[in-house]
CSV table of C-alpha atoms in Angstrom, one decimal:
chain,number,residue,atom,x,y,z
G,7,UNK,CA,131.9,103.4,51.9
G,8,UNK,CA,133.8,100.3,52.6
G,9,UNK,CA,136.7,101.0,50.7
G,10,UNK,CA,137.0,104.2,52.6
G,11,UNK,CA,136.8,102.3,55.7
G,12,UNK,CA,139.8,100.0,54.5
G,13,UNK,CA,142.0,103.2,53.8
G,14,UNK,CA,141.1,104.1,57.5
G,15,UNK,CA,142.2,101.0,58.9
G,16,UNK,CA,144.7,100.2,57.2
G,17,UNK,CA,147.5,102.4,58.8
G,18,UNK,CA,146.4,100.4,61.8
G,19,UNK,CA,147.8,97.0,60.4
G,20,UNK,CA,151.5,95.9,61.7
G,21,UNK,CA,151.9,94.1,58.3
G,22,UNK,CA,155.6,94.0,56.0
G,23,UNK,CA,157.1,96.7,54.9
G,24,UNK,CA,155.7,97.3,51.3
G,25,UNK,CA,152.8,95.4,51.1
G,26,UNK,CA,150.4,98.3,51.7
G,27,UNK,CA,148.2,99.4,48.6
G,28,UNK,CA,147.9,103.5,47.7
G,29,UNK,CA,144.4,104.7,47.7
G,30,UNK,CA,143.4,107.2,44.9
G,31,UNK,CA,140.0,109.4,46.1
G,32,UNK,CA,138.7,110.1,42.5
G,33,UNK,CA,135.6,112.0,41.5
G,34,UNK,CA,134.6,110.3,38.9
G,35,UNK,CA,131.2,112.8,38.7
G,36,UNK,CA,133.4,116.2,38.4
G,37,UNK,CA,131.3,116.7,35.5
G,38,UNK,CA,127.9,116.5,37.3
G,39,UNK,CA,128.7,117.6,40.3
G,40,UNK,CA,131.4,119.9,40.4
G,41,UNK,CA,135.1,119.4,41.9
G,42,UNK,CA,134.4,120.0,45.9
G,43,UNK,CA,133.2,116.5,46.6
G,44,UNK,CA,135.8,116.6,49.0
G,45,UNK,CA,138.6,114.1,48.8
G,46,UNK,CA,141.1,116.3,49.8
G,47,UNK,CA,139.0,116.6,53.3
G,48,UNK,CA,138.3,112.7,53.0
G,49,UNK,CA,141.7,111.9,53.0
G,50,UNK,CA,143.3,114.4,55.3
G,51,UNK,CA,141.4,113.5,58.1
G,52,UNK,CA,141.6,110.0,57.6
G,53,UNK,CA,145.3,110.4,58.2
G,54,UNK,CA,144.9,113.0,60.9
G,55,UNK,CA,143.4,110.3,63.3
G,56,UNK,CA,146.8,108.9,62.7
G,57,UNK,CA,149.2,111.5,63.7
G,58,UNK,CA,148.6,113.5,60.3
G,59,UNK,CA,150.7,113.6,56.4
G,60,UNK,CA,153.6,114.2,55.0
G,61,UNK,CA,152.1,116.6,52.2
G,62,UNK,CA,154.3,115.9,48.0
G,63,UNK,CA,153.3,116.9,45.0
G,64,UNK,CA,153.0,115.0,41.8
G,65,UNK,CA,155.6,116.2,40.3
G,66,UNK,CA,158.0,116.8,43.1
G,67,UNK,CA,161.9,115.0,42.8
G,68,UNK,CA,161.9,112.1,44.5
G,69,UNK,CA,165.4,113.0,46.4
G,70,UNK,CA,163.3,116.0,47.9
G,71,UNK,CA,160.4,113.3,48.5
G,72,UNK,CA,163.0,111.2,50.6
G,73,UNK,CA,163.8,114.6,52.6
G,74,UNK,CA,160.8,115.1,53.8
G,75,UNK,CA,159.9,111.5,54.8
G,76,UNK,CA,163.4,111.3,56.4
G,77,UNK,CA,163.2,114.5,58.4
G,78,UNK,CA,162.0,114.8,61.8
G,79,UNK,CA,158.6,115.3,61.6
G,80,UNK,CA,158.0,113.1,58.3
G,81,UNK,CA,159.8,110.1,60.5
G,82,UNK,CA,156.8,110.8,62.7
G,83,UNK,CA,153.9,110.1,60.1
G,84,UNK,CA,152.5,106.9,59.2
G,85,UNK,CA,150.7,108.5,56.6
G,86,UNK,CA,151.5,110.2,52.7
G,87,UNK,CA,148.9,112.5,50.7
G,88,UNK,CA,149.5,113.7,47.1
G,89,UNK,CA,146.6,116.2,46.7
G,90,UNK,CA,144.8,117.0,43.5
G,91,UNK,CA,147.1,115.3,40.7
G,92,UNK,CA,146.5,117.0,37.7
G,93,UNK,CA,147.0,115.4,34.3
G,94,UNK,CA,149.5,111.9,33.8
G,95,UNK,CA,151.2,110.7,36.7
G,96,UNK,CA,153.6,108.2,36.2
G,97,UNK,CA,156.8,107.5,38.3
G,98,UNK,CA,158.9,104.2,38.6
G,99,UNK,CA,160.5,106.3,41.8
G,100,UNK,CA,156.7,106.6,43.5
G,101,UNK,CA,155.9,102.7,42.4
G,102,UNK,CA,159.2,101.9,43.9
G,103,UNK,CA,158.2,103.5,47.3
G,104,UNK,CA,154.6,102.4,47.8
G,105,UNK,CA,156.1,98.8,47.5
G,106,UNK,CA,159.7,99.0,48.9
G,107,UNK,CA,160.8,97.5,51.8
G,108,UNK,CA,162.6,100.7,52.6
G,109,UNK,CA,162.8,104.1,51.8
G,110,UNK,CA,166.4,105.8,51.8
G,111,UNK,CA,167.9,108.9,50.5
G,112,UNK,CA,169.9,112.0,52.3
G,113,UNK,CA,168.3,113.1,55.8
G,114,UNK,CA,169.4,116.7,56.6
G,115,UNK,CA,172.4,117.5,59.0
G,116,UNK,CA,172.5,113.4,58.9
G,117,UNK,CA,173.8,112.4,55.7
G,118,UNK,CA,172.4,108.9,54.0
G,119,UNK,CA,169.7,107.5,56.3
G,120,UNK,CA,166.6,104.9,55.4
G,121,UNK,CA,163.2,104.1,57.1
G,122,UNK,CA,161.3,101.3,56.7
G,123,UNK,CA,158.4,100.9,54.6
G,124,UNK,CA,154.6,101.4,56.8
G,125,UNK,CA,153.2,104.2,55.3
G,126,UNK,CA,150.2,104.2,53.7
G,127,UNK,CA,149.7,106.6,50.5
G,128,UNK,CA,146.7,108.8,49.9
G,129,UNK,CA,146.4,110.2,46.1
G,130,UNK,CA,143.6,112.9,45.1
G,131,UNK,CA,142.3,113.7,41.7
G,132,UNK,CA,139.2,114.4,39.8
G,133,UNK,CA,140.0,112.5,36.6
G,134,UNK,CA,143.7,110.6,37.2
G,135,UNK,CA,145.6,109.1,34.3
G,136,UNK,CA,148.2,106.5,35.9
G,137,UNK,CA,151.0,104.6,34.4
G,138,UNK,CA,149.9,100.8,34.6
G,139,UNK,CA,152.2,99.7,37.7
G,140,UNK,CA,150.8,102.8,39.2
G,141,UNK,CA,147.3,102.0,38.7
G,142,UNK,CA,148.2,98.2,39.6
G,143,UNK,CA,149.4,99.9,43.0
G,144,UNK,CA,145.9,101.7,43.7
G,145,UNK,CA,142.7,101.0,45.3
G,146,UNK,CA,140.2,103.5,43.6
G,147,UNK,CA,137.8,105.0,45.9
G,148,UNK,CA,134.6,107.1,44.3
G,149,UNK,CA,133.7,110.0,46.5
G,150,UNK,CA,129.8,110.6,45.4
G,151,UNK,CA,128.2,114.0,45.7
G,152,UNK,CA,128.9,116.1,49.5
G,153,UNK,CA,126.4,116.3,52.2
G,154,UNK,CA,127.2,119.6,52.7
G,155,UNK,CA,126.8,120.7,56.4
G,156,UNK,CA,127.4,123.8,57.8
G,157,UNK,CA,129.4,122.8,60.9
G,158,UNK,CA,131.0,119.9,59.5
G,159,UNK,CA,134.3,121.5,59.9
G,160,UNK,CA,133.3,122.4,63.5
G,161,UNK,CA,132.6,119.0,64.3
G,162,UNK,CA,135.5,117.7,62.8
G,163,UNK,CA,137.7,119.5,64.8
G,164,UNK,CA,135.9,118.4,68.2
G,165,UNK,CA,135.5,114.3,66.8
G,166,UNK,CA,139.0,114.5,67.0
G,167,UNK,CA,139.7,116.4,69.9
G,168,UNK,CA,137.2,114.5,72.0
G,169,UNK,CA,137.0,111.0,70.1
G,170,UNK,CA,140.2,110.4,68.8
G,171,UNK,CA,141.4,108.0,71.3
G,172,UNK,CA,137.9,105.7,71.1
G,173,UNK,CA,138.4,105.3,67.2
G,174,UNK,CA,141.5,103.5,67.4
G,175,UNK,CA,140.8,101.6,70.0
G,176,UNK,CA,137.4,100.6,67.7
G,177,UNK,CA,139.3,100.0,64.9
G,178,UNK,CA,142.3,98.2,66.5
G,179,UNK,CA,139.1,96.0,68.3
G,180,UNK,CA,137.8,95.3,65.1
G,181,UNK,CA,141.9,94.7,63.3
G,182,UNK,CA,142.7,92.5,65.8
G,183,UNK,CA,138.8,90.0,65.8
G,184,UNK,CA,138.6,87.0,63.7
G,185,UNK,CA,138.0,87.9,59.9
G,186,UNK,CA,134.9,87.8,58.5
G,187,UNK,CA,135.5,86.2,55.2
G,188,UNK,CA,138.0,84.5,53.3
G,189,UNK,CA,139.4,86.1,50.2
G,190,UNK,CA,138.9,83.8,47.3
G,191,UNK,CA,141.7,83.2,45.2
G,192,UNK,CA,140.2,84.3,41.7
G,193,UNK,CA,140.1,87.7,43.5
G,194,UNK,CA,143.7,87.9,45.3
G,195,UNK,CA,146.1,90.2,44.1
G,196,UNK,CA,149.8,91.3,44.9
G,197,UNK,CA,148.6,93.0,47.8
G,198,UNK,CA,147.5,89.2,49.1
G,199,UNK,CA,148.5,89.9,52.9
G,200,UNK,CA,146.7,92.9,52.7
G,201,UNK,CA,143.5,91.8,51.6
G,202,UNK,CA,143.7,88.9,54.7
G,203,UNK,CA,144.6,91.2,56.7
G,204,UNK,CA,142.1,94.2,55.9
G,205,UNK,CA,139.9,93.0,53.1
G,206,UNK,CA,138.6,89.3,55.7
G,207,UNK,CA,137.8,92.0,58.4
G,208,UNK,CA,134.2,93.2,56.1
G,209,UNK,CA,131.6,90.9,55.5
G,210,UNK,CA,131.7,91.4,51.7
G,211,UNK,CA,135.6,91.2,51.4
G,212,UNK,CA,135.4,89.1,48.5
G,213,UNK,CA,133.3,91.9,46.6
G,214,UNK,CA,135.3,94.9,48.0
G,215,UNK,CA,138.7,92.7,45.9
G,216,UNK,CA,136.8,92.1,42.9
G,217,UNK,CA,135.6,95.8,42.4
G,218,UNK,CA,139.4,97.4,43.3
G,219,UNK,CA,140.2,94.9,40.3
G,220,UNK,CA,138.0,95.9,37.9
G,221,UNK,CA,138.1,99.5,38.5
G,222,UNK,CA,141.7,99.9,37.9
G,223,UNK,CA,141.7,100.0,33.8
G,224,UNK,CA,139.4,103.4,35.0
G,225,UNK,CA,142.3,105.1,35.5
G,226,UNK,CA,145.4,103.1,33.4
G,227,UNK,CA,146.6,105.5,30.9
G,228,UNK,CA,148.9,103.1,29.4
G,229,UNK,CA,145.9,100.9,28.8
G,230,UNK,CA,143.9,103.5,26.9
G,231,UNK,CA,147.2,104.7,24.7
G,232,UNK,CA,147.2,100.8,24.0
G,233,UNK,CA,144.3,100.6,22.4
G,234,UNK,CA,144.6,104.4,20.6
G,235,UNK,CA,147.6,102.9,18.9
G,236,UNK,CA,145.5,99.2,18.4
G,237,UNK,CA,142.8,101.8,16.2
G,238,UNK,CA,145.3,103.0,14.4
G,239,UNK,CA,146.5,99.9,12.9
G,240,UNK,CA,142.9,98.5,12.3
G,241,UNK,CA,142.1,101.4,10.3
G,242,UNK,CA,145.5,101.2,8.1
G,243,UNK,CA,144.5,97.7,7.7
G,244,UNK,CA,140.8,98.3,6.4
G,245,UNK,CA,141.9,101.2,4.5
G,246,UNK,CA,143.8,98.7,2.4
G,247,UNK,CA,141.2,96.4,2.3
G,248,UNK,CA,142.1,94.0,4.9
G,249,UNK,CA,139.8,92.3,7.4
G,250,UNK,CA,141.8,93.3,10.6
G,251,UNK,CA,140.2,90.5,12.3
G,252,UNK,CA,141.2,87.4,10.1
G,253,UNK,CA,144.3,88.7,8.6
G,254,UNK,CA,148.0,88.4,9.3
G,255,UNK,CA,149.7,91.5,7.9
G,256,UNK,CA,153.3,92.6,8.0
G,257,UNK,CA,153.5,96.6,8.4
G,258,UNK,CA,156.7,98.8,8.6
G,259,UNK,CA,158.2,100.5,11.2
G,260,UNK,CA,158.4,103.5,9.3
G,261,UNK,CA,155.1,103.2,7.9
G,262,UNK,CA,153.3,102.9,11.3
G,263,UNK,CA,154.9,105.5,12.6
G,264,UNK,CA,154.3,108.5,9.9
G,265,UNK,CA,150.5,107.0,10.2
G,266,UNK,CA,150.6,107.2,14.2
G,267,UNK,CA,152.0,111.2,13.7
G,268,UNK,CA,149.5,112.3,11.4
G,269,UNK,CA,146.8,110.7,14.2
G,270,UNK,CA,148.5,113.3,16.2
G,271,UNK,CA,150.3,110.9,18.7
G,272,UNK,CA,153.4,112.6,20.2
G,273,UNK,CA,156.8,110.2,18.9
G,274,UNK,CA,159.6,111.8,17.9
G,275,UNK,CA,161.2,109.0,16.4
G,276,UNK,CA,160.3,105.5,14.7
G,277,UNK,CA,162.7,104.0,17.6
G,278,UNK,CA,160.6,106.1,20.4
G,279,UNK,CA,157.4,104.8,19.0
G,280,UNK,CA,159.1,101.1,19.1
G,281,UNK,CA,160.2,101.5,22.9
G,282,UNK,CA,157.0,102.4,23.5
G,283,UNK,CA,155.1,100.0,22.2
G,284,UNK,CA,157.6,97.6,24.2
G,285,UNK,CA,156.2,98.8,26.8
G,286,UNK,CA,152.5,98.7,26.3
G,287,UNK,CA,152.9,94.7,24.9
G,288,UNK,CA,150.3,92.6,25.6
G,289,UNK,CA,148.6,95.6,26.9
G,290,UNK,CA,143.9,95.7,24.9
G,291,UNK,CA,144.3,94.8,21.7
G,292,UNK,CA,147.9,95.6,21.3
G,293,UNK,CA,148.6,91.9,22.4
G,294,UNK,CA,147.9,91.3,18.4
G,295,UNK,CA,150.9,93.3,17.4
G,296,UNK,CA,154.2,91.8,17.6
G,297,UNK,CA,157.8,92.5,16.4
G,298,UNK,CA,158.4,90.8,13.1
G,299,UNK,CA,161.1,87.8,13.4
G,300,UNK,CA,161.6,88.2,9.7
G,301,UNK,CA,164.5,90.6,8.4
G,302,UNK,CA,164.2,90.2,4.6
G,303,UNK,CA,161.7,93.1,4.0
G,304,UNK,CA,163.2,95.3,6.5
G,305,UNK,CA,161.9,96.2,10.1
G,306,UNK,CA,158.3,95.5,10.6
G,307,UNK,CA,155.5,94.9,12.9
G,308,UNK,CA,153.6,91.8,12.7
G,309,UNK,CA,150.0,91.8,12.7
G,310,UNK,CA,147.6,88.7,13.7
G,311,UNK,CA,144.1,89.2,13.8
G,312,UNK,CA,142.2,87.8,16.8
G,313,UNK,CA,139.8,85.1,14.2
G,314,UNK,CA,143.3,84.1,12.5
G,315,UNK,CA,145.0,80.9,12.6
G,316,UNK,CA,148.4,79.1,12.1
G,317,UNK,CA,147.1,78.9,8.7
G,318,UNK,CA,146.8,81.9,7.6
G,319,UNK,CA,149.4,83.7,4.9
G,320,UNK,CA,151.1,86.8,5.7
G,321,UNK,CA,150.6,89.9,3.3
G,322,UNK,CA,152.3,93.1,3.4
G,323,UNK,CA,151.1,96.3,4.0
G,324,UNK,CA,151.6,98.7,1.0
């Protein structure tokens, strides 16, 4: 409920440019309770008492992205809603734009034109998969099972016909009053201004940091494709009698990557799999596979069990 209050205020806050977090409505019981928990309602109307969305898909081009936020209209919003992702969703373009300090690309019958960065990104999805930065970006918001009333929607529409106007001025009140807390700095994150600016204003602020931390591996697909390829390796390893937690083993490029294919993992080549798992370093228990410095044997990965030590010898994978 809190967090849901910090998405609403937080279009309210004159901060930077690019220092505002994305919030992802998630329903993480889609299972138990069925998809209408109603993010998609949560979200639009949270932006509706702020002039309304510019409305993108997940897997829209970014120039046509930069359109719409540049036209007219989108110049108008303060507010971005990407309803019901479905599947992965990663995009350097989209982590570039939550965070940039502008956003440029071609406005119609203008030609090259920018805007700067205040908007405030809403995301949707029953069971998200995010890139790492992406996830970084995100605070995650669980909406429960509905209350189902049958003239919410009525009431809706006359809250913000009739009320409108008293909700800023509440929230703006409440923006602009000394903070409540002080964020500690265990629990600060990149989004530091933020968090004094939004975060100080609740009583439990210090909580409300510490769970958006710890829920983002929820939803970090790079994290989870990590440790797929960190299993895969363990099991080489005690297949050929090795104790994967004590042992220092060289494996082969090659070698890891036939064994990764017949787990069914999608690489088309050994150099795809390497660029890869460039990117995932340091990432669960990947952090224990390294790039071996030694030529002699050909190009190999390096493993070094978590109990190992300086000490102990390297075999080779056969």
């Amino acid at each position: 409920r809190d967090l849901m209050l910090a998405a609403l205020f937080t279009p309210a806050w004159g901060g930077p440019p690019g220092t505002r977090p994305a919030f992802l409505f998630m329903n993480s019981m889609a299972s138990q309770i069925g998809v209408g928990a109603g993010k998609s309602t949560t979200a639009s109307i949270m932006a509706k008492v702020w002039g309304g969305f510019v409305s993108i898909r997940g897997d829209d081009q970014w120039s046509e992205v930069t359109k719409r936020l540049l036209s007219d209209d989108g110049l108008s919003k303060r507010c971005v809603l990407i309803d019901n992702i479905k599947g992965a969703l990663s995009s350097s373009q989209l982590e570039s734009g939550i965070t940039s300090t502008d956003i440029d690309g071609h406005r119609m019958y203008h030609g090259q034109a920018r805007r700067r960065n205040t908007l405030v990104w809403y995301l949707t999805a029953n069971t998200p998969d995010l890139s790492r930065d992406l996830a970084d970006r995100c605070v995650l918001i669980h909406v429960g099972k509905p209350k189902h009333a049958s003239d919410f929607a009525e009431w809706a529409e006359w809250f913000m016909q009739n009320r409108r106007g008293a909700l800023i001025a509440d929230i703006m009140a409440l923006m602009r009053g000394p903070a409540k807390c002080e964020i500690e700095s265990g629990n600060k994150d990149r989004w530091s201004l933020w968090q004094q600016a939004v975060l100080s204003r609740f009583e439990n602020g210090n909580k409300l940091a510490k769970i958006i931390q710890t829920r983002r591996p929820e939803v970090d697909a790079d994290l989870d494709q990590a440790n797929e390829i960190a299993d895969v390796v363990k099991t080489m390893l005690t297949k050929s009698g090795f104790d994967w937690e004590e042992s220092v083993v060289a494996i082969g490029k090659s070698d890891l990557f036939h064994q990764i294919k017949d787990y069914g993992m999608a690489f088309r080549s050994s150099n795809g799999l390497t660029r890869k798992l460039h990117q995932l370093k340091g990432m669960g228990d990947l952090k224990f596979l390294s790039e071996s410095r030694s030529r002699s044997s050909g190009r190999q990965w390096l493993w070094r069990g978590p109990k190992s030590s300086k000490m102990t010898p390297t075999m080779t994978l056969r």
